[in-house]
C-alpha cells in the first residue's frame, strides 16, 4: 500500500513539474498566434524578425525589409519581438548596474590597500 502511495505521489510531482508548465506555455503560444494583427513585431521559429503586414486563415505575411514580405505559416510565429524602446531601457539599466559594480570594486580595493 505504501509503495502504491509513493508511486501516485511521483506521478503527481511529474505532472506539476513537467506536464502542467508545458501545457501552459503551449496555451499561451496558441493565444498569441490567434491574436496576431497587422503591425505586430514578431519572431518566427527560424529566428526571422518582422512586422505582420497581413493575416490570413493559416498564413501570415511578414514584412522583413521595405517592400520585402515573406509568406509564413501562422504556427511558425513563436513570439512577439521586444520593442526597440525596451531594448534601450535594458541597455541603460545594465550600464547603470555596471557603473555601480565598478564603484563597489574600487571601494573594495581602497579598503584592502588601507588595511595592508
PDB file of C-alpha atoms in Angstrom, residues 11-73:
ATOM      1  CA  UNK A  11       3.212  10.854 -10.887  1.00  0.00           C
ATOM      2  CA  UNK A  12       1.655  13.891  -9.214  1.00  0.00           C
ATOM      3  CA  UNK A  13       5.054  15.561  -8.900  1.00  0.00           C
ATOM      4  CA  UNK A  14       5.849  14.716 -12.528  1.00  0.00           C
ATOM      5  CA  UNK A  15       2.600  16.319 -13.647  1.00  0.00           C
ATOM      6  CA  UNK A  16       3.141  19.555 -11.698  1.00  0.00           C
ATOM      7  CA  UNK A  17       6.846  19.886 -12.538  1.00  0.00           C
ATOM      8  CA  UNK A  18       6.857  18.890 -16.215  1.00  0.00           C
ATOM      9  CA  UNK A  19       3.495  18.469 -17.887  1.00  0.00           C
ATOM     10  CA  UNK A  20       1.492  21.355 -16.479  1.00  0.00           C
ATOM     11  CA  UNK A  21       4.076  24.102 -17.254  1.00  0.00           C
ATOM     12  CA  UNK A  22       4.419  22.776 -20.815  1.00  0.00           C
ATOM     13  CA  UNK A  23       0.643  22.870 -21.283  1.00  0.00           C
ATOM     14  CA  UNK A  24       0.544  26.477 -20.021  1.00  0.00           C
ATOM     15  CA  UNK A  25       3.316  27.538 -22.435  1.00  0.00           C
ATOM     16  CA  UNK A  26       1.541  25.868 -25.361  1.00  0.00           C
ATOM     17  CA  UNK A  27      -1.766  27.535 -24.449  1.00  0.00           C
ATOM     18  CA  UNK A  28      -0.054  30.948 -24.297  1.00  0.00           C
ATOM     19  CA  UNK A  29       1.580  30.352 -27.712  1.00  0.00           C
ATOM     20  CA  UNK A  30      -1.777  29.343 -29.256  1.00  0.00           C
ATOM     21  CA  UNK A  31      -3.379  32.519 -27.887  1.00  0.00           C
ATOM     22  CA  UNK A  32      -0.522  34.604 -29.288  1.00  0.00           C
ATOM     23  CA  UNK A  33      -0.881  33.056 -32.756  1.00  0.00           C
ATOM     24  CA  UNK A  34      -4.649  33.571 -32.627  1.00  0.00           C
ATOM     25  CA  UNK A  35      -4.262  37.246 -31.632  1.00  0.00           C
ATOM     26  CA  UNK A  36      -1.816  38.286 -34.381  1.00  0.00           C
ATOM     27  CA  UNK A  37      -2.730  41.573 -36.038  1.00  0.00           C
ATOM     28  CA  UNK A  38      -1.089  43.747 -38.676  1.00  0.00           C
ATOM     29  CA  UNK A  39       1.611  45.920 -37.138  1.00  0.00           C
ATOM     30  CA  UNK A  40       2.738  43.380 -34.512  1.00  0.00           C
ATOM     31  CA  UNK A  41       6.501  42.804 -34.352  1.00  0.00           C
ATOM     32  CA  UNK A  42       7.113  39.063 -34.166  1.00  0.00           C
ATOM     33  CA  UNK A  43       9.855  36.426 -34.224  1.00  0.00           C
ATOM     34  CA  UNK A  44       9.484  33.127 -36.048  1.00  0.00           C
ATOM     35  CA  UNK A  45      10.873  29.749 -35.023  1.00  0.00           C
ATOM     36  CA  UNK A  46      13.554  30.270 -37.705  1.00  0.00           C
ATOM     37  CA  UNK A  47      14.693  33.458 -35.939  1.00  0.00           C
ATOM     38  CA  UNK A  48      13.267  35.840 -38.532  1.00  0.00           C
ATOM     39  CA  UNK A  49      12.150  39.167 -37.097  1.00  0.00           C
ATOM     40  CA  UNK A  50       9.444  41.050 -38.937  1.00  0.00           C
ATOM     41  CA  UNK A  51       6.283  43.098 -38.763  1.00  0.00           C
ATOM     42  CA  UNK A  52       2.964  41.450 -39.536  1.00  0.00           C
ATOM     43  CA  UNK A  53       1.681  43.004 -42.750  1.00  0.00           C
ATOM     44  CA  UNK A  54      -1.373  40.809 -43.328  1.00  0.00           C
ATOM     45  CA  UNK A  55      -3.074  37.916 -41.548  1.00  0.00           C
ATOM     46  CA  UNK A  56      -4.999  35.204 -43.386  1.00  0.00           C
ATOM     47  CA  UNK A  57      -6.528  31.951 -42.096  1.00  0.00           C
ATOM     48  CA  UNK A  58      -3.366  29.843 -41.847  1.00  0.00           C
ATOM     49  CA  UNK A  59      -0.844  32.311 -43.290  1.00  0.00           C
ATOM     50  CA  UNK A  60       0.899  35.450 -42.061  1.00  0.00           C
ATOM     51  CA  UNK A  61       2.675  37.914 -44.315  1.00  0.00           C
ATOM     52  CA  UNK A  62       5.753  39.348 -42.565  1.00  0.00           C
ATOM     53  CA  UNK A  63       7.466  42.491 -43.749  1.00  0.00           C
ATOM     54  CA  UNK A  64      11.171  41.924 -43.063  1.00  0.00           C
ATOM     55  CA  UNK A  65      12.504  44.904 -45.035  1.00  0.00           C
ATOM     56  CA  UNK A  66      10.935  47.731 -47.021  1.00  0.00           C
ATOM     57  CA  UNK A  67       8.969  46.164 -49.897  1.00  0.00           C
ATOM     58  CA  UNK A  68      10.022  42.623 -48.848  1.00  0.00           C
ATOM     59  CA  UNK A  69       7.309  40.348 -47.472  1.00  0.00           C
ATOM     60  CA  UNK A  70       7.521  36.671 -46.548  1.00  0.00           C
ATOM     61  CA  UNK A  71       4.552  34.320 -46.578  1.00  0.00           C
ATOM     62  CA  UNK A  72       4.751  32.130 -43.472  1.00  0.00           C
ATOM     63  CA  UNK A  73       2.554  29.712 -41.610  1.00  0.00           C
TER      64      UNK A  73
END
